[in-house]
PDB file of C-alpha atoms in Angstrom:
ATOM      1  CA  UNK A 752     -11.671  10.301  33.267  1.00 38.00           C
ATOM      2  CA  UNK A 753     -10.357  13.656  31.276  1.00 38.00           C
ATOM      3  CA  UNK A 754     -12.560  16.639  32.451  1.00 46.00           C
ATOM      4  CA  UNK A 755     -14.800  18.046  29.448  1.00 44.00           C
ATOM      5  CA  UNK A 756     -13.547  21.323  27.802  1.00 50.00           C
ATOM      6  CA  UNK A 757     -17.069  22.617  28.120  1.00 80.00           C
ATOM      7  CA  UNK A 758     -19.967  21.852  29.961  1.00 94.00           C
ATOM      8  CA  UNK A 759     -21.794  22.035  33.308  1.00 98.00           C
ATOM      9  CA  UNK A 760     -19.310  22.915  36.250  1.00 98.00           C
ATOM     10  CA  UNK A 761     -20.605  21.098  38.770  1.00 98.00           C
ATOM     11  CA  UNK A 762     -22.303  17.281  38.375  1.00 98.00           C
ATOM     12  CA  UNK A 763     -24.575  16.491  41.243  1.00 98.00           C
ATOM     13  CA  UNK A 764     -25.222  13.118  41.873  1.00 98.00           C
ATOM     14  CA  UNK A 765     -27.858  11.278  43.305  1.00 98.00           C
ATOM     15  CA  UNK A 766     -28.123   6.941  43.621  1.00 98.00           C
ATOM     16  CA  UNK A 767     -31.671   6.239  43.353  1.00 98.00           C
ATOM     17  CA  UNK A 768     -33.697   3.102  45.200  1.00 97.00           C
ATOM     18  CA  UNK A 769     -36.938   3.261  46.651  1.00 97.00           C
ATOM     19  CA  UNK A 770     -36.766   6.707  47.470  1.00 97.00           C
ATOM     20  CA  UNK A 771     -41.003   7.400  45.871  1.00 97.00           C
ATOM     21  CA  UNK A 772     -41.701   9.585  49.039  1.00 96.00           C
ATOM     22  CA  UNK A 773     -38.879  11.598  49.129  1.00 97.00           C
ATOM     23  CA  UNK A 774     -37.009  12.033  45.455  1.00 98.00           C
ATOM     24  CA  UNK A 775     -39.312  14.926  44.189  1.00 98.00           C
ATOM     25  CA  UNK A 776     -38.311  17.412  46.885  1.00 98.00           C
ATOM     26  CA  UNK A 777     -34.255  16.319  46.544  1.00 98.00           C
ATOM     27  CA  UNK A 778     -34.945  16.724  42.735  1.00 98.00           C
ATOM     28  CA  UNK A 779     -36.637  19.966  43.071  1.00 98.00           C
ATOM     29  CA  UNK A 780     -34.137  21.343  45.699  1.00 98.00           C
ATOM     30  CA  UNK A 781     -31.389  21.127  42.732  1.00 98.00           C
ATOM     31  CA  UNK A 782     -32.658  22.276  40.367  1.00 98.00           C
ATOM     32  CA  UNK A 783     -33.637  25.376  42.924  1.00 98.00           C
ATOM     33  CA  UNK A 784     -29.978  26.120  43.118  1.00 98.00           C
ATOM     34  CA  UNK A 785     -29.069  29.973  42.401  1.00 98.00           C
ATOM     35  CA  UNK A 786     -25.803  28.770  40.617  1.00 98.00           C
ATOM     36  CA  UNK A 787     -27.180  27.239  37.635  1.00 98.00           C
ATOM     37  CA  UNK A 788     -24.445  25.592  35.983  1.00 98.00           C
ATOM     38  CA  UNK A 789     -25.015  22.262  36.452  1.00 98.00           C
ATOM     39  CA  UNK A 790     -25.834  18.781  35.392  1.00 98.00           C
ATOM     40  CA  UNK A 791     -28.266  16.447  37.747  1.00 98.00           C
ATOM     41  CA  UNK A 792     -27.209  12.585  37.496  1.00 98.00           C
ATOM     42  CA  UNK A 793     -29.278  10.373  38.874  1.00 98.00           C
ATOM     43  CA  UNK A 794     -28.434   6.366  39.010  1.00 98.00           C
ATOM     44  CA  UNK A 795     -31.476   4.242  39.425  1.00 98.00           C
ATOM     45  CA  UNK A 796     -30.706   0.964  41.344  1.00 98.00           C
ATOM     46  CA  UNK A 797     -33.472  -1.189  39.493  1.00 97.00           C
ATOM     47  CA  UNK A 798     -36.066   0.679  42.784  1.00 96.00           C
ATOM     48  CA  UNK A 799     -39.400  -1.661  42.404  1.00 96.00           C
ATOM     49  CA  UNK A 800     -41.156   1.700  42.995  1.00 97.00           C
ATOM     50  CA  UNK A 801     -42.057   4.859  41.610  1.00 97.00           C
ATOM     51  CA  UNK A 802     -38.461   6.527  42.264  1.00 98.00           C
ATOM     52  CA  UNK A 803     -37.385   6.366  38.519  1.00 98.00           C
ATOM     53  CA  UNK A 804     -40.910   7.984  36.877  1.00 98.00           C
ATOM     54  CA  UNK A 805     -41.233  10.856  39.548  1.00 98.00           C
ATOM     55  CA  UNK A 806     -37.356  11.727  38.242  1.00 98.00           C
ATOM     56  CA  UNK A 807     -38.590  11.498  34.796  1.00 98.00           C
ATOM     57  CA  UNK A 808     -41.513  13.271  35.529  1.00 98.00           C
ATOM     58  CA  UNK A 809     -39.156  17.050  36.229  1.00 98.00           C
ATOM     59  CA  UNK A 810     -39.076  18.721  32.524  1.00 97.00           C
ATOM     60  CA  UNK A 811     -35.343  20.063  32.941  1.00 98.00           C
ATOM     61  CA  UNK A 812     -32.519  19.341  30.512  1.00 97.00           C
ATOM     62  CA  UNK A 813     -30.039  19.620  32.879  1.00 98.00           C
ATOM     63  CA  UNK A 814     -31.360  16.222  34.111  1.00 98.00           C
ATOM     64  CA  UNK A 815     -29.703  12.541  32.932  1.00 98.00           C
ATOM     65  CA  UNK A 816     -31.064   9.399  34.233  1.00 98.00           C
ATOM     66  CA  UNK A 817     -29.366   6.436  34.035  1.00 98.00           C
ATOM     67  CA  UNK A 818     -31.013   2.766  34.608  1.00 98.00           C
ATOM     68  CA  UNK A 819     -29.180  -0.301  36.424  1.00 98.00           C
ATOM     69  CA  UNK A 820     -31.161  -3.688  35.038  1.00 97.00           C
ATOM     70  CA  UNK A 821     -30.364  -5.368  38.170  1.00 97.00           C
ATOM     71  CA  UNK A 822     -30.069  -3.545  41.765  1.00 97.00           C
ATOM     72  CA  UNK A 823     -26.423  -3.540  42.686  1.00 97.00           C
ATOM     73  CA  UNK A 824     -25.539  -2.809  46.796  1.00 95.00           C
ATOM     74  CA  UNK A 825     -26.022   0.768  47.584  1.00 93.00           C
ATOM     75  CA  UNK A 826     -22.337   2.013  47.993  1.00 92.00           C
ATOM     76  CA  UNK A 827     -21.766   0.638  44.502  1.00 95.00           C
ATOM     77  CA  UNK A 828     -24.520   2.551  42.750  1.00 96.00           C
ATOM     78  CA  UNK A 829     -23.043   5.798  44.389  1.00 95.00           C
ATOM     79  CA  UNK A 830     -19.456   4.562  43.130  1.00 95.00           C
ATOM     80  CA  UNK A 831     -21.091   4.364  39.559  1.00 97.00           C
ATOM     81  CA  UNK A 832     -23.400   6.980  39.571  1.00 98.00           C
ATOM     82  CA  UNK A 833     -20.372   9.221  40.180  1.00 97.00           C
ATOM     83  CA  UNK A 834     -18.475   7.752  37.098  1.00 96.00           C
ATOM     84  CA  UNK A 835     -21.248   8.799  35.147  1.00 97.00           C
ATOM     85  CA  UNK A 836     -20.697  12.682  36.493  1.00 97.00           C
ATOM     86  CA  UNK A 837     -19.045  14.910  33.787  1.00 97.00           C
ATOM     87  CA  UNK A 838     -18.329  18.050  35.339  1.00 98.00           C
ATOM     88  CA  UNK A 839     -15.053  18.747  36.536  1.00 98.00           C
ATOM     89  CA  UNK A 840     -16.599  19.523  40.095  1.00 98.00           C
ATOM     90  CA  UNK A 841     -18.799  16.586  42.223  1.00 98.00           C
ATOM     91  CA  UNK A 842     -21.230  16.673  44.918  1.00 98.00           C
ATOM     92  CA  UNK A 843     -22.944  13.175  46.109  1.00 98.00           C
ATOM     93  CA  UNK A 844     -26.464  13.398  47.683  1.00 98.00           C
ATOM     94  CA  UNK A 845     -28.584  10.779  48.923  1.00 97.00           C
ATOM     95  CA  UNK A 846     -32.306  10.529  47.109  1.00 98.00           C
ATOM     96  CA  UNK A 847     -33.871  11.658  50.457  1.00 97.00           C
ATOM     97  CA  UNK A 848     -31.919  14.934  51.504  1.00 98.00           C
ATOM     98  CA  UNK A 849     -32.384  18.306  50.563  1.00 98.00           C
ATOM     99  CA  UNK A 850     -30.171  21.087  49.433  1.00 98.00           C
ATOM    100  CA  UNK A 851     -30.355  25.230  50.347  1.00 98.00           C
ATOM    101  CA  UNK A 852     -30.665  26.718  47.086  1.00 98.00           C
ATOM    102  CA  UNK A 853     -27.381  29.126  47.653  1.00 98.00           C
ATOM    103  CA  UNK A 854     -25.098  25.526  48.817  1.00 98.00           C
ATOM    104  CA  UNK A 855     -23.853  25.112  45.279  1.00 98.00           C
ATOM    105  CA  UNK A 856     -23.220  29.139  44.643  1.00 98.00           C
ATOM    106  CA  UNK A 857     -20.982  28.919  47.920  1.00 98.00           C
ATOM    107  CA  UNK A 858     -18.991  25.361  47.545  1.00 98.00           C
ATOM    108  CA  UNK A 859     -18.054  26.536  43.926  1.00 98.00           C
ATOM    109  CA  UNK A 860     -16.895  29.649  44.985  1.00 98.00           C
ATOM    110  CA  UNK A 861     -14.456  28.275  47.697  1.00 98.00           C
ATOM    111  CA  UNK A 862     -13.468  25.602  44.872  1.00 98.00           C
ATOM    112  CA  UNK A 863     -12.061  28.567  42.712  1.00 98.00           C
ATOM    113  CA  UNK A 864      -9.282  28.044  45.005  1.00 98.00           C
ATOM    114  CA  UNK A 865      -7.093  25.242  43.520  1.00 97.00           C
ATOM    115  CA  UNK A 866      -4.713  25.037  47.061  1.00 98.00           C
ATOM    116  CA  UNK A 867      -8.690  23.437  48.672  1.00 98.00           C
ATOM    117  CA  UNK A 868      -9.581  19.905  47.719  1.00 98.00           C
ATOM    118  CA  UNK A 869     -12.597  19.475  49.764  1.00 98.00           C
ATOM    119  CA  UNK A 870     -14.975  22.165  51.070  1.00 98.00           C
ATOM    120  CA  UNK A 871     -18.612  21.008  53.503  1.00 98.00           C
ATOM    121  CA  UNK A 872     -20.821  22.994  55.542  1.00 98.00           C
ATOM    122  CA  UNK A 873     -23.257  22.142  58.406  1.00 98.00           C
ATOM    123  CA  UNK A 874     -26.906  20.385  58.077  1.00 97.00           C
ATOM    124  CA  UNK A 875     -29.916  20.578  59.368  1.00 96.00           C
ATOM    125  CA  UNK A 876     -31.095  16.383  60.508  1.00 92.00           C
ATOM    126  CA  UNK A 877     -34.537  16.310  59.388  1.00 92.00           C
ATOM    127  CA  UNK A 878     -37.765  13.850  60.073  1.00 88.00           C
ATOM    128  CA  UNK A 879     -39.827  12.243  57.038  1.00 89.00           C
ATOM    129  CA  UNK A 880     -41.659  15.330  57.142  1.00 89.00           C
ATOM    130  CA  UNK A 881     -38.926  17.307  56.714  1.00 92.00           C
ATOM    131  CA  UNK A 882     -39.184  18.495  60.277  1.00 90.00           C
ATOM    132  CA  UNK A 883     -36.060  20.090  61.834  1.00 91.00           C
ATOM    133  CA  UNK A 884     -34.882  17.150  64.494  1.00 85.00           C
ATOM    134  CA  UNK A 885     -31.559  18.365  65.084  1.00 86.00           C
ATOM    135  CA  UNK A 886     -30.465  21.681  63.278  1.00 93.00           C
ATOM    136  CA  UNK A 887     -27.110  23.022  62.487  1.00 95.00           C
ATOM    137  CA  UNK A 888     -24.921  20.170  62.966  1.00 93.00           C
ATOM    138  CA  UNK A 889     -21.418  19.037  61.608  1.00 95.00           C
ATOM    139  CA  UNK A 890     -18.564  21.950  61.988  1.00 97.00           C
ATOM    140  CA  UNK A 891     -19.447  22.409  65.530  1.00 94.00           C
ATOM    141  CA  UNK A 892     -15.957  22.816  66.564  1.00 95.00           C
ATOM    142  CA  UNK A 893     -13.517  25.859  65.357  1.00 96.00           C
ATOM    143  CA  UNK A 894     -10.742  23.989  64.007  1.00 97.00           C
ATOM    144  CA  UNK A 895     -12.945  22.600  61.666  1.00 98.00           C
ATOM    145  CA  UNK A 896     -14.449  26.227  60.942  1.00 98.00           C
ATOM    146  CA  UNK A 897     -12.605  27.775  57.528  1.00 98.00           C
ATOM    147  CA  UNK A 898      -9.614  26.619  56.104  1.00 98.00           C
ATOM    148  CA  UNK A 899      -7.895  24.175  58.129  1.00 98.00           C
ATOM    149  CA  UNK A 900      -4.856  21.639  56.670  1.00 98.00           C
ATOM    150  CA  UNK A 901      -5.472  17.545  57.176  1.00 98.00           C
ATOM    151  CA  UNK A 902      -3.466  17.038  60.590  1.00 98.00           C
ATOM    152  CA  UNK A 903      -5.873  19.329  61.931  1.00 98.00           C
ATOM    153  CA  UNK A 904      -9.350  18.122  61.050  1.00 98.00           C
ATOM    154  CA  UNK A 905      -7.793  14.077  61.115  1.00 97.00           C
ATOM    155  CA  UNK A 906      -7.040  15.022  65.005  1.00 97.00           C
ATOM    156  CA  UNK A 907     -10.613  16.673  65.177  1.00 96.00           C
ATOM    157  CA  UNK A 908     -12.233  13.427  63.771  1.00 96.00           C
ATOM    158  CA  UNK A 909     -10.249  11.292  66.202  1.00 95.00           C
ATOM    159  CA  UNK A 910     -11.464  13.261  69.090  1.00 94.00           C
ATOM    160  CA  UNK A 911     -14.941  13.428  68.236  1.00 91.00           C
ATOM    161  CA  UNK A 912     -15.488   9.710  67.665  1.00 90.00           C
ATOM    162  CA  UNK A 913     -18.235   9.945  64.575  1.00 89.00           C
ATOM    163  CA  UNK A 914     -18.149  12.245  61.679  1.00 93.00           C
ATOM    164  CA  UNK A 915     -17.902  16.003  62.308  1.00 95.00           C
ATOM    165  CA  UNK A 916     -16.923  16.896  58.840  1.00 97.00           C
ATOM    166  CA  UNK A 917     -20.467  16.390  57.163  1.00 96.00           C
ATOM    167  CA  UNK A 918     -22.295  13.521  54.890  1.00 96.00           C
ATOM    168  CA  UNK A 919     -22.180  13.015  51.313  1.00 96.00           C
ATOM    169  CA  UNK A 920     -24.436  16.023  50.865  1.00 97.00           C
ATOM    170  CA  UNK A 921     -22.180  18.288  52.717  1.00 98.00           C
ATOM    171  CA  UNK A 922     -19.079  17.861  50.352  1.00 98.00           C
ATOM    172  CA  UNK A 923     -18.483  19.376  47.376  1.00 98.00           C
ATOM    173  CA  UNK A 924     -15.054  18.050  45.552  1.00 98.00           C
ATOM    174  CA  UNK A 925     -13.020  17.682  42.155  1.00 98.00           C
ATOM    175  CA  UNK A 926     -13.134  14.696  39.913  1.00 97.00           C
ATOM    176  CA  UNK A 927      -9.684  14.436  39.417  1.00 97.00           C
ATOM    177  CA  UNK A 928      -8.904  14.698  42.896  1.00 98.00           C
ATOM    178  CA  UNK A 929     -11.087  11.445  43.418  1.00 97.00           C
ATOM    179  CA  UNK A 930      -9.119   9.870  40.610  1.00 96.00           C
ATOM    180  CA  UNK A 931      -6.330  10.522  42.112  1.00 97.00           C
ATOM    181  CA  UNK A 932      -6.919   9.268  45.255  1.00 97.00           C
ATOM    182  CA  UNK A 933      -7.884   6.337  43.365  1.00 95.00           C
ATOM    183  CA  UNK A 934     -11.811   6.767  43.522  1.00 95.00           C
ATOM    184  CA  UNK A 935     -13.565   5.874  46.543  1.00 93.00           C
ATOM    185  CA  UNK A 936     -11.995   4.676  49.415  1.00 91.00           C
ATOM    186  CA  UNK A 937     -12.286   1.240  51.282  1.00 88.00           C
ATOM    187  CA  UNK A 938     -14.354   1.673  54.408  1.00 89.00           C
ATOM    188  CA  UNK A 939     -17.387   0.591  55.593  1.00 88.00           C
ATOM    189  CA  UNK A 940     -20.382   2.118  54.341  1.00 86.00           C
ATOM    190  CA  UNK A 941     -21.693   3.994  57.731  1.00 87.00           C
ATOM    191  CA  UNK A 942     -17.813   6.113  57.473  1.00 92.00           C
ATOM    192  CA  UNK A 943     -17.478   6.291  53.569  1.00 93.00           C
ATOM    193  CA  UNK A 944     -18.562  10.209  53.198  1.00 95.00           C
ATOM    194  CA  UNK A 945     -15.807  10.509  56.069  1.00 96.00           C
ATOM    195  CA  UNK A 946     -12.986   8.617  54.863  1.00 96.00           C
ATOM    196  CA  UNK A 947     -14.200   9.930  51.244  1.00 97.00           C
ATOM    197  CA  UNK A 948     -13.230  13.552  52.777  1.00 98.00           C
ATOM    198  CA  UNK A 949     -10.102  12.698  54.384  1.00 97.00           C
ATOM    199  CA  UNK A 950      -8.605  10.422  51.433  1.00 97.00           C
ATOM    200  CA  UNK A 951      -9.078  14.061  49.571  1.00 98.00           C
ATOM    201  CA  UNK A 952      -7.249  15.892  52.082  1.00 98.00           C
ATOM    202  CA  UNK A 953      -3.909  14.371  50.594  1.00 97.00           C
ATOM    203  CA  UNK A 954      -4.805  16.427  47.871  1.00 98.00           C
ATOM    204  CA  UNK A 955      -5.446  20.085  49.627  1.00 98.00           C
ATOM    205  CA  UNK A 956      -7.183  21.965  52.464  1.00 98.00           C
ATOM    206  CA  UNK A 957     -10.615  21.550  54.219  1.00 98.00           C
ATOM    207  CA  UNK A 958     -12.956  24.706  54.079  1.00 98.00           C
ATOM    208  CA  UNK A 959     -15.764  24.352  56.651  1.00 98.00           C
ATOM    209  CA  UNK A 960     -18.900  26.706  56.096  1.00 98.00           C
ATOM    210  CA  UNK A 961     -20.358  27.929  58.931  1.00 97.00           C
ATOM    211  CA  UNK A 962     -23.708  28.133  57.382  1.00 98.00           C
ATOM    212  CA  UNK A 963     -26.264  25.246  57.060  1.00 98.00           C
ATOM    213  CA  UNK A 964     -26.753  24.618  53.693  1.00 98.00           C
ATOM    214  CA  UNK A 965     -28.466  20.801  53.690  1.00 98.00           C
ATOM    215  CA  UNK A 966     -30.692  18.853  54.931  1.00 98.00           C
ATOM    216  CA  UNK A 967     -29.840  15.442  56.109  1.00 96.00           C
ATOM    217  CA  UNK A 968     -32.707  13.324  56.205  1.00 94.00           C
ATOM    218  CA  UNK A 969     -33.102  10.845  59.237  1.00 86.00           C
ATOM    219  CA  UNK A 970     -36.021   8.500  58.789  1.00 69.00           C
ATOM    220  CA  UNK A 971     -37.211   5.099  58.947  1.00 58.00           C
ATOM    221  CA  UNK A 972     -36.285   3.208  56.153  1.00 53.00           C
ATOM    222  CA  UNK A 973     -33.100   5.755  55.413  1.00 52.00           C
ATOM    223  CA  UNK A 974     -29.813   3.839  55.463  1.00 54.00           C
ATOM    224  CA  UNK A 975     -28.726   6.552  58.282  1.00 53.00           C
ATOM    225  CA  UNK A 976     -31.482   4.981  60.509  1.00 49.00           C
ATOM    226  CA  UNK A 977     -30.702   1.304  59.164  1.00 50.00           C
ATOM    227  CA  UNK A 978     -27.088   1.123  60.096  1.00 55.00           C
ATOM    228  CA  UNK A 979     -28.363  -0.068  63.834  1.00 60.00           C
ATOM    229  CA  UNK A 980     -25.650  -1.685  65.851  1.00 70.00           C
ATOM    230  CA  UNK A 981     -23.685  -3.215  63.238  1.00 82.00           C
ATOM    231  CA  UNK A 982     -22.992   0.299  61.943  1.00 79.00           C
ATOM    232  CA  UNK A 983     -22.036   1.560  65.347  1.00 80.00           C
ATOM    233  CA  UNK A 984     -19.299  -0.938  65.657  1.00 85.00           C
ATOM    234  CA  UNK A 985     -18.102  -0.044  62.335  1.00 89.00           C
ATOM    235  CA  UNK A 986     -18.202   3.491  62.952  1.00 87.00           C
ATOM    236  CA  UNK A 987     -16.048   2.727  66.191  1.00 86.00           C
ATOM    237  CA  UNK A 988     -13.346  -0.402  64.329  1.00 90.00           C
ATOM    238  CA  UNK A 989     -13.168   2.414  61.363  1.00 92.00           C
ATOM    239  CA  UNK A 990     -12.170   5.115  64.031  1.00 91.00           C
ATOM    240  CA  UNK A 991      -9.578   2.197  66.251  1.00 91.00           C
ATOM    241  CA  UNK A 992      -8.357   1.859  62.304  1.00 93.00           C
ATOM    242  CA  UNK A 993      -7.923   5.499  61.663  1.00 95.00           C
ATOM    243  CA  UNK A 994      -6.162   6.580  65.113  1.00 93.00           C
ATOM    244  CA  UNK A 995      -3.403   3.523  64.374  1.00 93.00           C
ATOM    245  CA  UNK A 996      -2.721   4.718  61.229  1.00 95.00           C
ATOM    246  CA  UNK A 997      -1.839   8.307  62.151  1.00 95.00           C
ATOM    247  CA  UNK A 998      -0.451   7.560  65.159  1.00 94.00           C
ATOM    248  CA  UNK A 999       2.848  10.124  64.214  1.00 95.00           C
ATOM    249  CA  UNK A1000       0.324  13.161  63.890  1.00 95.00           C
ATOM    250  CA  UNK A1001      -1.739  12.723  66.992  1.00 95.00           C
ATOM    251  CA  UNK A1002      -1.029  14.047  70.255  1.00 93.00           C
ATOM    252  CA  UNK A1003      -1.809  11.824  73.987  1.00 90.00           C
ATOM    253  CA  UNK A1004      -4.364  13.853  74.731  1.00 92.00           C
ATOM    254  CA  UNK A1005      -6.452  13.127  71.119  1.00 92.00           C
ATOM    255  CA  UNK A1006      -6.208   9.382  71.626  1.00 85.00           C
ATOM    256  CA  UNK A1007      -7.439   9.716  75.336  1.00 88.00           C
ATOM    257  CA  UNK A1008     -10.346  11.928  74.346  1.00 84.00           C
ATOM    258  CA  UNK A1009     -11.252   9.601  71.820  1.00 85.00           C
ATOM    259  CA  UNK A1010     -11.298   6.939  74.160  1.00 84.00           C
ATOM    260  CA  UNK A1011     -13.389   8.946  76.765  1.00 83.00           C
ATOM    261  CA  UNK A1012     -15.835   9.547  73.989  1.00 81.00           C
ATOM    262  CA  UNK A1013     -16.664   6.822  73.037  1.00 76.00           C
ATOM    263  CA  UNK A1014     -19.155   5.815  74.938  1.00 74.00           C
ATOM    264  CA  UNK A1015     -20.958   9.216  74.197  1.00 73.00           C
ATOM    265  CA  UNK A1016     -20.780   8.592  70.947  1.00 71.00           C
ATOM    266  CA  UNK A1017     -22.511   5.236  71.139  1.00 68.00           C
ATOM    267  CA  UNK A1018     -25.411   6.340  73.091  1.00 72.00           C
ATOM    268  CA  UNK A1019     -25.470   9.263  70.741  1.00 67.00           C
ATOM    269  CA  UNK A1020     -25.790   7.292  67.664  1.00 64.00           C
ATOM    270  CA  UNK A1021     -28.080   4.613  69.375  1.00 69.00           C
ATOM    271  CA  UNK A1022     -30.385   7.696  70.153  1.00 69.00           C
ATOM    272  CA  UNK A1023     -30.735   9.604  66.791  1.00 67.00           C
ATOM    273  CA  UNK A1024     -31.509   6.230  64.931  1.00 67.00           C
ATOM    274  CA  UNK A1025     -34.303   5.530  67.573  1.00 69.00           C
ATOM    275  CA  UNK A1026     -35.734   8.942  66.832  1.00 67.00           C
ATOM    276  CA  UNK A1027     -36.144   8.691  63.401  1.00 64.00           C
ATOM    277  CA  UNK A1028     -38.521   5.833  64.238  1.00 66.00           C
ATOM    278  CA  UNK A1029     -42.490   5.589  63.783  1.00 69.00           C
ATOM    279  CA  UNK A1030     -44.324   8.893  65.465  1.00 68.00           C
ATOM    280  CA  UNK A1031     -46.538   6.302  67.617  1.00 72.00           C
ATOM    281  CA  UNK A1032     -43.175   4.149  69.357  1.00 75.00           C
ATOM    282  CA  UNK A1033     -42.725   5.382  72.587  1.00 76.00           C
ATOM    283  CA  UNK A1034     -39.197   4.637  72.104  1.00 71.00           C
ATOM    284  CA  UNK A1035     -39.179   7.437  69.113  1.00 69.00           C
ATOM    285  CA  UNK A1036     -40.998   9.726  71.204  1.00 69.00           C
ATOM    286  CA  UNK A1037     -38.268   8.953  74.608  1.00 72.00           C
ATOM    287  CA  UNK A1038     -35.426   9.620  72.279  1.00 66.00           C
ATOM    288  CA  UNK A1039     -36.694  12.350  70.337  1.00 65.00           C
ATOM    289  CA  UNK A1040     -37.530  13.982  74.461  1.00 67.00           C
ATOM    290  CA  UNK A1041     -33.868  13.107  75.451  1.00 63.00           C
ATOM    291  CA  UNK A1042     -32.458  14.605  72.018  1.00 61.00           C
ATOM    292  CA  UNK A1043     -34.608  17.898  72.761  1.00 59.00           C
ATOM    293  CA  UNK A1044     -35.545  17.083  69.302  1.00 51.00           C
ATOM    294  CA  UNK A1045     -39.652  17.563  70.364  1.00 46.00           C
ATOM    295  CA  UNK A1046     -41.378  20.997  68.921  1.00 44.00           C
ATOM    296  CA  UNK A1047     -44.605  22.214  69.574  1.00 34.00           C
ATOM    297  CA  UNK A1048     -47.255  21.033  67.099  1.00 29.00           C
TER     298      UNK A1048
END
């Protein structure tokens, strides 16, 4: 793909299915950005739903919906919807997370730097009514805090066991970086945002924002909440996978961490996708209690 000569700088992306409840207020918190110079593409996966009209519904050029006649399995409609981007800067969000309006003015900014190839920032996680659950996470450690080099946040990600870098919705990136990384990487689905981030780091330097600029959405019915145990024990294999493979850059102590964590990690993971579960479980209500996730009504 040859980056346009003029056009929108930044192409955020959005894959589309059965997202009704949620799309409007993703839609809306784009096109609330403060840096306006942008296109919207959004990929509908063939969503039996509503998803595609409420899209179609927003009255803003910068908007280009595309159609799949068949649905396709999520991770490839996010490959193809970001084929379809035509700006020479990319951001991926998922149909049921929000954005700050001042996350686009700040990635771009940081971008103007051609020595960074990825920059993220921390999210709130967020109920299906948008209700803070767990606020300001990702970037929670300071070597992952401003600019840091790959060694650096690949040991961080090692130690921590999960994803500390930030979702989809966190990155911003280039287009020709991705191609030259040859596009999206092969990983299971519940670590592609994080092996998406670190395949770019072989092209530059991380910049970690300190400020929360997204909300990540953790509800029933997200794929976040759906990954269950099978994406736990991908999460962990994709980990086992990435501490073999840069064995000469880690230290003892980052491979014994990792394996101390682990467990953490686990129950972690085993309690945020209980508490994005129905308001009435008791076992939502339990986790949400043990999370410290409960507020006052």
């Amino acid at each position: 793909m040859s980056e346009p000569t003029n056009g929108p700088v930044v192409s955020v992306c959005i894959p589309l299915y059965k997202k009704e409840r949620f799309v409007a207020r993703t839609v809306q918190s784009v096109l609330e950005q403060t840096f306006t110079d942008f296109e919207l593409v959004v990929l509908h996966n063939a969503s039996p739903d509503r998803s595609a009209e409420i899209v179609e519904s927003f009255d803003d050029p910068r908007i280009r919906i595309f159609h799949n006649a068949e649905t396709i399995p999520g991770p490839d409609n996010a490959k193809k919807v970001a084929s379809l981007a035509t700006a020479p800067l990319m951001k991926i969000v998922a149909a049921d997370d929000m954005l700050h309006p001042t996350l686009l003015e700040r990635q771009v900014a940081v971008l103007a730097d051609p020595g960074v190839a990825v920059v993220s920032c921390r999210q709130n996680m967020i109920d299906e009514n948008d209700r803070v659950m767990y606020p300001d996470r990702s970037l929670r450690s300071t070597d992952l805090v401003g600019r840091q080099d790959r060694t650096t946040v690949v040991r961080r990600v090692v130690r921590h066991t999960g994803n500390p870098v930030g979702a989809f919705c966190n990155l911003m990136f280039r287009r020709t970086d991705l191609d030259a990384i040859g596009g999206f990487p092969d990983a299971p689905w519940v670590a592609h945002d994080l092996a998406l981030a670190l395949g770019l780091l072989s092209r530059g330097d991380f910049v970690g924002l300190p400020e929360t600029l997204v909300d990540f959405r953790i509800a029933s019915g997200s794929s976040s909440a759906d990954d269950g145990e099978e994406g736990l024990a991908e999460q962990v294999a994709y980990i086992e996978g990435l501490r073999r493979k840069n064995a000469p850059i880690l230290r003892w102590s980052d491979a014994l961490y990792s394996s101390l964590r682990l467990p953490l990690m686990r129950a972690r993971h085993r309690m945020i996708v209980a508490a994005a579960g129905p308001k009435t479980d008791l076992r939502t209500r339990a986790a949400q209690r043990v999370l410290g996730l409960s507020r006052a009504a």
